[in-house]
Short mmCIF file of C-alpha atoms in Angstrom, two decimals:
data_model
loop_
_atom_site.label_atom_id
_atom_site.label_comp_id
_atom_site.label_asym_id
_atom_site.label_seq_id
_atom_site.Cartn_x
_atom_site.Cartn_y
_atom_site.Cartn_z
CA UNK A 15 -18.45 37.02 4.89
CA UNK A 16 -21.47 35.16 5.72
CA UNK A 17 -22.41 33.64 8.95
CA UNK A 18 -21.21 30.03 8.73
CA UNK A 19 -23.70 27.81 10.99
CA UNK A 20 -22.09 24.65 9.40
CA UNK A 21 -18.96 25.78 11.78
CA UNK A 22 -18.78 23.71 14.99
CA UNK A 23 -20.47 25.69 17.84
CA UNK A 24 -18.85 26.81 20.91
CA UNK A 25 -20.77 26.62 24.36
CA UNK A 26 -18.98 29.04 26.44
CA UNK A 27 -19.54 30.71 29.13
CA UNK A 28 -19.67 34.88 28.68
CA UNK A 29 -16.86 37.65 29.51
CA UNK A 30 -17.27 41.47 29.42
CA UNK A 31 -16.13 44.80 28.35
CA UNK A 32 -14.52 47.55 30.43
CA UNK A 33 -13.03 50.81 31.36
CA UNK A 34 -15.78 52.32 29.14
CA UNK A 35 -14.99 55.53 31.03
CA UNK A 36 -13.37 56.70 27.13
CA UNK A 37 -13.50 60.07 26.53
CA UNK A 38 -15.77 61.69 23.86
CA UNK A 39 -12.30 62.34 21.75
CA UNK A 40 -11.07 58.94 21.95
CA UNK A 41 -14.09 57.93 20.00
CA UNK A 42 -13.58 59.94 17.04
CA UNK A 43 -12.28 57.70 13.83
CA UNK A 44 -9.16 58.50 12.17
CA UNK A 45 -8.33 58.39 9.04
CA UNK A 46 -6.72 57.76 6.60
CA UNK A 47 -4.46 54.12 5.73
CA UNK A 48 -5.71 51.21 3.80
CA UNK A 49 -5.88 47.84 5.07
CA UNK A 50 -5.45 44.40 4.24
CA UNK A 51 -7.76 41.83 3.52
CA UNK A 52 -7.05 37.85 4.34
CA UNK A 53 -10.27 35.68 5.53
CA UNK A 54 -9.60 32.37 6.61
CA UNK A 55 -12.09 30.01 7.52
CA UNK A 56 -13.22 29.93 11.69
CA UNK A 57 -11.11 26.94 13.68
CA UNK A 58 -12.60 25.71 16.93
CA UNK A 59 -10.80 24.04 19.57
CA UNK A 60 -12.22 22.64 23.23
CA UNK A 61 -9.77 22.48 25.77
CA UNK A 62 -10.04 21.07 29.00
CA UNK A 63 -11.82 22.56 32.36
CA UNK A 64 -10.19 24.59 34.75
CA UNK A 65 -10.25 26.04 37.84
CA UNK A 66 -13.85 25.38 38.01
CA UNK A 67 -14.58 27.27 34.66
CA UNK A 68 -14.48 26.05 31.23
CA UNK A 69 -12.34 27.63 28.73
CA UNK A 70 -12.92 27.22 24.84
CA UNK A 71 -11.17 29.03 22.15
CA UNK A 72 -12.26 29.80 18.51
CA UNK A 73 -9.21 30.69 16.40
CA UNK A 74 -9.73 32.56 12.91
CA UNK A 75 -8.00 35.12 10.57
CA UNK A 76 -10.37 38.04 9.67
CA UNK A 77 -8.36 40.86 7.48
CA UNK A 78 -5.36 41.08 9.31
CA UNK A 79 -6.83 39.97 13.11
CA UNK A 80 -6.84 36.41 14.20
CA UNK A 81 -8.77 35.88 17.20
CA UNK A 82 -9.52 33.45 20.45
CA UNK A 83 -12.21 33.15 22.41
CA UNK A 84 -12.52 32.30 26.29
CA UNK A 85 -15.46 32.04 28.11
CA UNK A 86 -15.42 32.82 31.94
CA UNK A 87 -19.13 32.02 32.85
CA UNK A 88 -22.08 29.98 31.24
CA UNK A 89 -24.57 31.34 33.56
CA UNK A 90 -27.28 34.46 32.53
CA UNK A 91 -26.34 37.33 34.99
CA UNK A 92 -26.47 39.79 32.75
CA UNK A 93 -26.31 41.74 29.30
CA UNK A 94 -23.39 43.80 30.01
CA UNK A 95 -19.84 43.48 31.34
CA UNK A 96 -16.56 45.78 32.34
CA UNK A 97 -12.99 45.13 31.84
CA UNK A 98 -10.69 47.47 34.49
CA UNK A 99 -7.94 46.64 36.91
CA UNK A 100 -9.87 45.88 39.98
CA UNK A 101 -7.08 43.99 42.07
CA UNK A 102 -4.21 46.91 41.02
CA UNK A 103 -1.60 44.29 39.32
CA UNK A 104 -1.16 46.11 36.16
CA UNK A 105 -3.25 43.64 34.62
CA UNK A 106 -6.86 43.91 32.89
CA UNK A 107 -9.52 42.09 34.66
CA UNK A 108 -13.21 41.80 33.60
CA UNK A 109 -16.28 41.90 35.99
CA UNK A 110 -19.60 40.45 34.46
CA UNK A 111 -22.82 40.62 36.99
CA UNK A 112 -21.67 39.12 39.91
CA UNK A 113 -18.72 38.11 39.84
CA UNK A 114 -14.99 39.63 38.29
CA UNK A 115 -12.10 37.35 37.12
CA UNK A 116 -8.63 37.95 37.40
CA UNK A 117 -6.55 38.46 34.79
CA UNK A 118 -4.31 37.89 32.74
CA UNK A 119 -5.49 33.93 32.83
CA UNK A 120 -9.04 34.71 34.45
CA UNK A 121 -8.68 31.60 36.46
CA UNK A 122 -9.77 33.08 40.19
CA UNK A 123 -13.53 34.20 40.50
CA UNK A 124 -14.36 36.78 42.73
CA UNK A 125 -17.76 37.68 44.08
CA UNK A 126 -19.24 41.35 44.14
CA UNK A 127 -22.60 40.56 45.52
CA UNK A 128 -24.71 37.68 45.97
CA UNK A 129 -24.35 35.37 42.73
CA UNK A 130 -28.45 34.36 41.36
CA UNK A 131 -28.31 32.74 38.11
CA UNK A 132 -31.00 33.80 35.80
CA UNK A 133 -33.51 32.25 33.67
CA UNK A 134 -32.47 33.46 29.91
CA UNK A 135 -35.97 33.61 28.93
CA UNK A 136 -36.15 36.92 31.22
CA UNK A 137 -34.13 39.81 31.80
CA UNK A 138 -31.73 40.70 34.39
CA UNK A 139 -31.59 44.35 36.15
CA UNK A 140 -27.74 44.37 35.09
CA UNK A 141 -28.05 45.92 31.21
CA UNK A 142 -24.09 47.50 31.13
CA UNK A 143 -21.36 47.94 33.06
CA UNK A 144 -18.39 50.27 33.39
CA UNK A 145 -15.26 50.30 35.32
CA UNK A 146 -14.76 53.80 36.48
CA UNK A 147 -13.17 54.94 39.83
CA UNK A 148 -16.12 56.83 41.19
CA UNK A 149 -14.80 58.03 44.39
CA UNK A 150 -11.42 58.83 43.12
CA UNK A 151 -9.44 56.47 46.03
CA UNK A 152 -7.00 54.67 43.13
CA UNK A 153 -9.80 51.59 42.93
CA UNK A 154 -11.77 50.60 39.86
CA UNK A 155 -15.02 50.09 40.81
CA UNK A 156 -17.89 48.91 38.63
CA UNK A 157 -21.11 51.00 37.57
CA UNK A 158 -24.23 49.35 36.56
CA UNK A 159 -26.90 50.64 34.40
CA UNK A 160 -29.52 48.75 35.28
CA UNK A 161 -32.63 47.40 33.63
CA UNK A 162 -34.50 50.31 31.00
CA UNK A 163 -36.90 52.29 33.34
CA UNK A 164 -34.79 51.27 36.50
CA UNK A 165 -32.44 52.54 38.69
CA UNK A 166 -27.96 52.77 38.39
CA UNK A 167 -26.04 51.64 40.65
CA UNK A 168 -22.35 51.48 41.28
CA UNK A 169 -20.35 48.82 43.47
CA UNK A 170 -17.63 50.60 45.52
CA UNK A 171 -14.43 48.08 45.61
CA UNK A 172 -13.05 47.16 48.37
CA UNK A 173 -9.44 47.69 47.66
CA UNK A 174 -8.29 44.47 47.57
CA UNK A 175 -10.42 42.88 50.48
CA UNK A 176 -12.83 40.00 49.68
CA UNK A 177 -16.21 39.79 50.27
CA UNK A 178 -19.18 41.85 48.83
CA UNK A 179 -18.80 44.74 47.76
CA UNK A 180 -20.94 48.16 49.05
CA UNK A 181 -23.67 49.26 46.16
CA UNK A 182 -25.05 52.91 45.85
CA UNK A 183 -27.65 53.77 44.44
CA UNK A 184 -27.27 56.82 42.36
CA UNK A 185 -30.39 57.42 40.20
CA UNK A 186 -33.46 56.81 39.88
CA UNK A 187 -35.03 56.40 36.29
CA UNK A 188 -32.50 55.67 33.63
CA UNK A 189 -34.70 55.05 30.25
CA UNK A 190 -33.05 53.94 26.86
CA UNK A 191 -32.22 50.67 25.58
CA UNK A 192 -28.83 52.68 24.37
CA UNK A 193 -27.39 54.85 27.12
CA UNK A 194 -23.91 55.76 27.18
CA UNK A 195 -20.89 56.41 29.41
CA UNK A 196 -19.50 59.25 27.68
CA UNK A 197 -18.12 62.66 27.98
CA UNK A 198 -21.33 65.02 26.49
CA UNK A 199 -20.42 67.87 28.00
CA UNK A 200 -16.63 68.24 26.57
CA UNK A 201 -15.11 68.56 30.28
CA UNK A 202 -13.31 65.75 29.78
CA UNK A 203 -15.52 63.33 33.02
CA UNK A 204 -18.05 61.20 31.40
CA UNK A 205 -21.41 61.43 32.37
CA UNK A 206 -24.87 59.07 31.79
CA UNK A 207 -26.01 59.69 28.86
CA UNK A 208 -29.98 58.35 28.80
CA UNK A 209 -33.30 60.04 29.05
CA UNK A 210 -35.77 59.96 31.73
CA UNK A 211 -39.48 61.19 32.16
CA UNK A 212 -39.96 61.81 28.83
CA UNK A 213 -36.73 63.97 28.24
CA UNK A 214 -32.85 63.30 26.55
CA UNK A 215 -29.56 64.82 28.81
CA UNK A 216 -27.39 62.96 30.93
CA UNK A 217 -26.41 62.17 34.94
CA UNK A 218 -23.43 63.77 36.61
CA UNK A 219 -21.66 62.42 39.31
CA UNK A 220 -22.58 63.98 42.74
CA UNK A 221 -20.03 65.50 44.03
CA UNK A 222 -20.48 62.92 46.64
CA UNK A 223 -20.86 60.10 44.17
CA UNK A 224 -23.17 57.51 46.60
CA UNK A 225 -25.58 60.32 46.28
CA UNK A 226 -28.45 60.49 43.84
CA UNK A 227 -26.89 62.04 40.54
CA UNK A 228 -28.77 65.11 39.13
CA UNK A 229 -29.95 65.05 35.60
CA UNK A 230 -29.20 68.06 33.11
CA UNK A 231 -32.15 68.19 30.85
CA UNK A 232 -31.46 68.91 27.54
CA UNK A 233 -34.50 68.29 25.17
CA UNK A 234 -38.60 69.18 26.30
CA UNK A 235 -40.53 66.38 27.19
CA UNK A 236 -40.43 64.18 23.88
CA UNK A 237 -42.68 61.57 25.05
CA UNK A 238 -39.51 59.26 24.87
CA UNK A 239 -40.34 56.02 27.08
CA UNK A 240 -37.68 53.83 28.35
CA UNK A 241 -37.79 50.93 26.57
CA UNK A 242 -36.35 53.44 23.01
CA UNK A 243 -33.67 52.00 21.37
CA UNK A 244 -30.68 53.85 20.02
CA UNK A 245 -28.21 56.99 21.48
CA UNK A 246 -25.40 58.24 20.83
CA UNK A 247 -22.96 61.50 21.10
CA UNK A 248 -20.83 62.98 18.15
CA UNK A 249 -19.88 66.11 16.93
CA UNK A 250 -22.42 66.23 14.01
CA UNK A 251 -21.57 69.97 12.72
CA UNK A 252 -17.90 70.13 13.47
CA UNK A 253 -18.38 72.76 15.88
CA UNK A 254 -16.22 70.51 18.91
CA UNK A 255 -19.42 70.08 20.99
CA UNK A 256 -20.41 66.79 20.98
CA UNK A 257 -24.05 66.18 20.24
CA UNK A 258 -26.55 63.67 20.90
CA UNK A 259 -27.91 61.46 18.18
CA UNK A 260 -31.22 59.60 18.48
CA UNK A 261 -33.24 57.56 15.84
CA UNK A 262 -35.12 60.44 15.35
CA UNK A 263 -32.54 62.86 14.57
CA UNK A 264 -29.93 64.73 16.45
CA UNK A 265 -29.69 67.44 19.02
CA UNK A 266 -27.06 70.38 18.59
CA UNK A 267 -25.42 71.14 21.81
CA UNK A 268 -25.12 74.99 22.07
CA UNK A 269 -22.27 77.60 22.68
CA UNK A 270 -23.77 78.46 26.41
CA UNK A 271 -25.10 75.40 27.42
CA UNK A 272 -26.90 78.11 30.74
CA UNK A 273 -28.50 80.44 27.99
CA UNK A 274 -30.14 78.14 25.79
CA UNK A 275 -30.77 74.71 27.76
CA UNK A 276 -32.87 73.23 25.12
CA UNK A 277 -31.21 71.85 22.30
CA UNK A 278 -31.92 72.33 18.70
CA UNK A 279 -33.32 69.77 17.41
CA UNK A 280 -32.59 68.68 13.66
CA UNK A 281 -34.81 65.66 12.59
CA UNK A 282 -33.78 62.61 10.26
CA UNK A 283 -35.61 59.04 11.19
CA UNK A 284 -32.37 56.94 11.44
CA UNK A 285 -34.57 54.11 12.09
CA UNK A 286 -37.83 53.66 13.02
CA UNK A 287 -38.17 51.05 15.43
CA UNK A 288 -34.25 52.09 16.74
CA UNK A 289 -31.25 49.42 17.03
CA UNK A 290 -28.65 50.46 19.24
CA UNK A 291 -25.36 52.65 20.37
CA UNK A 292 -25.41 55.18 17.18
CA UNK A 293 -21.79 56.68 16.10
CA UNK A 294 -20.54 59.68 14.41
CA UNK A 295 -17.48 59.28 12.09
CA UNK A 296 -16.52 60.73 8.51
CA UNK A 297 -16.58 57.91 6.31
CA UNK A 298 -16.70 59.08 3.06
CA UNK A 299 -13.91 61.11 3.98
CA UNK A 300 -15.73 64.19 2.09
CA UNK A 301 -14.97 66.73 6.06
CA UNK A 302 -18.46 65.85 7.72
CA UNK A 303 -19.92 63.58 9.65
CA UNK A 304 -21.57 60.53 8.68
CA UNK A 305 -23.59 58.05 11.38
CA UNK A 306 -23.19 53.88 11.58
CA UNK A 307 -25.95 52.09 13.70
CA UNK A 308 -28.21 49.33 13.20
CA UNK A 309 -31.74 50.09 12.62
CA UNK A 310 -33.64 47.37 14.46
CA UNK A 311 -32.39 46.20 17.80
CA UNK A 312 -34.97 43.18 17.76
CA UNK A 313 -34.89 42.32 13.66
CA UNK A 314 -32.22 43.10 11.36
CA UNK A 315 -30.66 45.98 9.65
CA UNK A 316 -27.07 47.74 9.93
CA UNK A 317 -26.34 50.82 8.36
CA UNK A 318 -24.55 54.06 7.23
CA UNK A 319 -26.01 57.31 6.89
CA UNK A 320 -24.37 59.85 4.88
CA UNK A 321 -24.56 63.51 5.74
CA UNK A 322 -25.05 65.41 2.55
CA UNK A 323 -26.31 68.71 1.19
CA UNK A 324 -28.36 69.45 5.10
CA UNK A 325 -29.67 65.88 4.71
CA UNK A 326 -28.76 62.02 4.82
CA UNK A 327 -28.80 59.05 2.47
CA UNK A 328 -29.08 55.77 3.86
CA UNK A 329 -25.86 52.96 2.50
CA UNK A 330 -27.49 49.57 3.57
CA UNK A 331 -24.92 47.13 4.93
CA UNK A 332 -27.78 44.84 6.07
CA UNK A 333 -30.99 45.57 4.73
CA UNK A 334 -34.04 45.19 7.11
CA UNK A 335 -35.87 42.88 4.75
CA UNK A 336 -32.97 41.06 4.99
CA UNK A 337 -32.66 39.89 1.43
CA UNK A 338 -28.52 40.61 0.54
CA UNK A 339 -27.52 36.96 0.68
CA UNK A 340 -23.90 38.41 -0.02
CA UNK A 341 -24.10 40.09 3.02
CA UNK A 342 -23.72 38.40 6.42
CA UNK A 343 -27.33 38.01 7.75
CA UNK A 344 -28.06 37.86 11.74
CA UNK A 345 -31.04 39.53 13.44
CA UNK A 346 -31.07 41.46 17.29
CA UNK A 347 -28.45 43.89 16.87
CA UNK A 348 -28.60 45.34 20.49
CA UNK A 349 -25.16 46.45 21.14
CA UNK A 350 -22.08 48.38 18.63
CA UNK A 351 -19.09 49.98 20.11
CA UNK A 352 -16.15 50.70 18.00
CA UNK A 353 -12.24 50.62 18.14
CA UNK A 354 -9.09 49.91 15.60
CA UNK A 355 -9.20 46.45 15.27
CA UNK A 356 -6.14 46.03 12.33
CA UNK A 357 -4.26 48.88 13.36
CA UNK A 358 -4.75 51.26 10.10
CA UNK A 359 -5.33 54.06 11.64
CA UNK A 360 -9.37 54.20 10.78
CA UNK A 361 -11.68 53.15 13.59
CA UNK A 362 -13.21 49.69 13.31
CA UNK A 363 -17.03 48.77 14.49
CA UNK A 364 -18.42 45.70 16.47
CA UNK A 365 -21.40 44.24 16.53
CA UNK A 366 -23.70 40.80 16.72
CA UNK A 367 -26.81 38.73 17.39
CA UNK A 368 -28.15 39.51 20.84
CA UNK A 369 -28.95 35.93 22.44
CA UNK A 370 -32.75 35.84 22.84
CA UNK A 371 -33.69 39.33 22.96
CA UNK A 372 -37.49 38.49 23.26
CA UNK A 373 -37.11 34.75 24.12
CA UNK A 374 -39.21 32.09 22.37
CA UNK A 375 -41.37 29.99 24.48
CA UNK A 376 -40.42 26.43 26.23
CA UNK A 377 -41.61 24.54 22.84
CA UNK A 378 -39.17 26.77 20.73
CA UNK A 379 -42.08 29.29 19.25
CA UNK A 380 -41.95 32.83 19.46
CA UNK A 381 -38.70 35.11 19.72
CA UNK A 382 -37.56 37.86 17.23
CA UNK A 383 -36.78 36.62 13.45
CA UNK A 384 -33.63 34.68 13.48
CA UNK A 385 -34.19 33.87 17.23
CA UNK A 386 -32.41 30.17 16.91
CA UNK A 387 -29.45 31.62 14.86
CA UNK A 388 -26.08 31.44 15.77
CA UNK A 389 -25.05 33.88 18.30
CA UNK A 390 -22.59 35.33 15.82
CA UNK A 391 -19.75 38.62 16.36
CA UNK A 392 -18.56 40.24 13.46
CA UNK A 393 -16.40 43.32 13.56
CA UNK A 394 -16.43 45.46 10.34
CA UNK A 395 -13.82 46.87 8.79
CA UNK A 396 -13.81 50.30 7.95
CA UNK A 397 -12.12 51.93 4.55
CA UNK A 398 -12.91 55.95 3.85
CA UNK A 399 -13.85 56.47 0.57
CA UNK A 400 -11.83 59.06 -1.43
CA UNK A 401 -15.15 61.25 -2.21
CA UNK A 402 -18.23 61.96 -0.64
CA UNK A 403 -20.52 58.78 -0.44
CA UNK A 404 -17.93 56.02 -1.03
CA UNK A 405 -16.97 53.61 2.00
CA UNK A 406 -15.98 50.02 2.13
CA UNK A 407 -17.56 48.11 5.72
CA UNK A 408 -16.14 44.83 5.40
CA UNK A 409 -17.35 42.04 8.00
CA UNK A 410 -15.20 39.87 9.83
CA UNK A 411 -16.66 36.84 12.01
CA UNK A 412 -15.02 36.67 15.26
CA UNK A 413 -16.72 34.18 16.52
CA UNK A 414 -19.94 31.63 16.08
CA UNK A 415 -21.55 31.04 19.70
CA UNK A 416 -21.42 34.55 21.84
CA UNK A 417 -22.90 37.13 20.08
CA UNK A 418 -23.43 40.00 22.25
CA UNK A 419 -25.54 41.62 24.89
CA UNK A 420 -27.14 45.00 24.91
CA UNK A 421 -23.56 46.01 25.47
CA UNK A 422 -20.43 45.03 23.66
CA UNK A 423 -16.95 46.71 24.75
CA UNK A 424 -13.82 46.92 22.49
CA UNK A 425 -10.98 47.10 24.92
CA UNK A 426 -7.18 45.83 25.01
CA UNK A 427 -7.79 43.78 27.92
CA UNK A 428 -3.96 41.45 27.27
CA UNK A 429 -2.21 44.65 26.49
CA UNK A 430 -0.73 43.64 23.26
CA UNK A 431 -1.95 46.61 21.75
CA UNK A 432 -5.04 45.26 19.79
CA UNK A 433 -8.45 46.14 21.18
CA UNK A 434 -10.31 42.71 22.15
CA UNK A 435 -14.39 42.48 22.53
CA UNK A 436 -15.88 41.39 25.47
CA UNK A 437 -19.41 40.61 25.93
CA UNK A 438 -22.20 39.64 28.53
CA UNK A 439 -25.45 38.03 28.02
CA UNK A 440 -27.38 35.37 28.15
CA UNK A 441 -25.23 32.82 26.82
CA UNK A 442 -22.42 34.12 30.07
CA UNK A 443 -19.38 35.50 29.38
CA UNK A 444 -16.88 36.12 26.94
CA UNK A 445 -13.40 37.44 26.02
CA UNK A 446 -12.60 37.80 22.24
CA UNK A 447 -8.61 38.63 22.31
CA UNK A 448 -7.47 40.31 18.95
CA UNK A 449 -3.41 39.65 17.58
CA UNK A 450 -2.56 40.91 14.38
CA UNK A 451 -0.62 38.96 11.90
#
């Protein structure tokens, strides 16, 4: 379905995603039930302010999902956002920059350090968020990986007390436009998946967890700088190690991890410039596994990559030039995470126009292609072929005027059992709540 900019836009403030701390297992794609199809134009409805915030909905079937839209905040404080229990009612809350909203109406703001609205033609040092409990006392708090080349940083909550909340700082350098918090190592804790100096591996958690983090190395120095986009971890060889995918190709984690610290590396160019969060998944349904990614954070391009015969062929589902006018077409695809949207059984994917990724000037010039576009979110349905290089990806608009940051997160932040999308950028933030029909 194509992006519809005749459709009334939405000026919202933005929401966020959340407890991101998902382990490596829980993002493997099942398989195997067909799904329906159903699209229905998008509906948009304004409602009234309040409690200080304005609240907008954007109704719409896509397959079998209609979805609703609220915006908690219209000002830039960052790219990222977290969806945990941070108040310990049961109920999902969501915590973008400075602030965190209570759920399950978001009505109350709460501060978590000193709010500073930022200009949306620059960047802010909050890139994504996640709403672990770090120091294990029963509290989400909220880590921050900050901006690429930067340091990370986690809040500490204050169980239930207002007021700011303590930061730590907890490393030093993390470089990637596409880091992850994910469980690499298989131990079941997630770690920070990034690179630094030069090299791929990931941060533990101290066991003191306000102290710096130490980083496990596990490629030479590659020359990677921090502003490359696109990471991921997946079991590429079915060997249940997960391993880490890169635009360049992927590195196989080994048996003994203290015998052989180096990875072996097996190169493919997913994409040369890089898009964003890469993910492993068998498609096709032929017993590997294939990749989905986009292939240029800051133009256009989404993709699949079949693995086949010790090599990969590319299945365009937007081509970089752009030219598919069957195809939705939206540039800056800076941030993918995936989930089962319609409840078949097969995970789902997530993705959308990052706001002003490279801003355009104060008379409108400059930016990436497509920079005045409709902040669109689409989530694509998945549907595994029934032999090796046959999958359907069908897009859904979920909404017109959000888009998403260099993080989305597909979470079930109302708890009716369908994974909702919440997203933080320059635009605010939003909240994207699924219900199937």
């Amino acid at each position: 379905m194509a992006s519809r900019p005749d459709l009334a836009r939405l000026f919202l403030p933005a929401a966020e995603p959340a407890l991101s701390a998902r382990a490596f297992t829980d993002r493997k794609p099942l398989f195997y039930r067909d799904s329906v199809h159903n699209n229905q134009s998008i509906m948009s409805i304004r409602l009234p302010l309040y409690a200080a915030l304005l609240f907008t909905t954007a109704d719409g079937f896509a397959g079998t999902v209609k979805w609703r839209t609220q915006q908690l905040c219209k000002e830039f404080h960052a790219e990222g956002a977290a969806a945990g229990d941070f108040n310990k009612d049961g109920k999902m809350d969501v915590a973008y920059g400075p602030y965190w909203w209570a759920g399950p109406d978001f009505a109350k703001q709460h501060t978590i350090y000193e709010p500073k609205p930022l200009d949306p033609r620059g960047y802010s040092k909050n890139f994504f968020a996640y709403s672990p409990d770090l120091n294990k006392d029963g509290w989400a708090d909220v880590l921050v990986l900050g901006f690429p080349g930067d340091e990370s940083y986690w809040f500490e909550n204050p169980k239930g007390k207002e007021g700011r909340w303590t930061k730590h700082s907890i490393f030093k350098v993390t470089d990637n436009e596409s880091p992850h918090w994910t469980d690499i190592t298989g131990d079941g804790k997630p770690e920070i998946v990034c690179s630094t100096g030069g090299f791929f591996g990931y941060a533990t958690p101290a066991e003191d967890p306000t102290k710096e983090w130490p980083f496990t190395k596990v490629t030479g120095d590659v020359k990677v700088q921090r502003f490359t986009h696109g990471l991921g971890v997946g079991d590429m060889n079915g060997d249940n190690r997960p391993d880490l995918l890169e635009k360049n190709g992927w590195w196989e984690q080994p048996a003994d991890t203290r015998s052989q610290p180096e990875w072996k590396f097996h190169p493919h160019q997913f994409s040369g410039p890089g898009g964003a969060q890469m993910f492993a998944g068998d498609f096709d349904g032929d017993g590997d596994q294939d990749v989905f990614t986009s292939l240029a954070a800051h133009q256009y391009g989404l993709a699949w990559f079949e693995q086949k015969d010790g090599g990969w062929v590319k299945h365009d589902l937007m081509s970089e030039d752009n030219n598919d006018a069957k195809k939705p077409r939206y540039s800056e695809l800076h941030a993918l995470d995936t989930a089962d949207f319609n409840g078949d059984g097969v995970n789902d994917y997530v993705t959308g126009k990052r706001f002003w990724s490279h801003a355009p000037g104060p008379d409108g010039k400059g930016g990436e292609p497509g920079t005045h576009d409709p902040a669109v979110l689409y989530w694509y349905e998945v549907k595994p072929g029934k032999e090796s290089g046959k999958a359907e990806f069908t897009p859904h608009l979920i909404h017109n005027d959000s888009g998403v940051g260099t993080q989305v997160t597909a979470v079930d932040v109302d708890g009716n059992g369908v994974p909702d999308v919440v997203v933080g950028n320059k635009k605010g933030c939003f909240v994207s709540f699924g219900t199937r029909e």
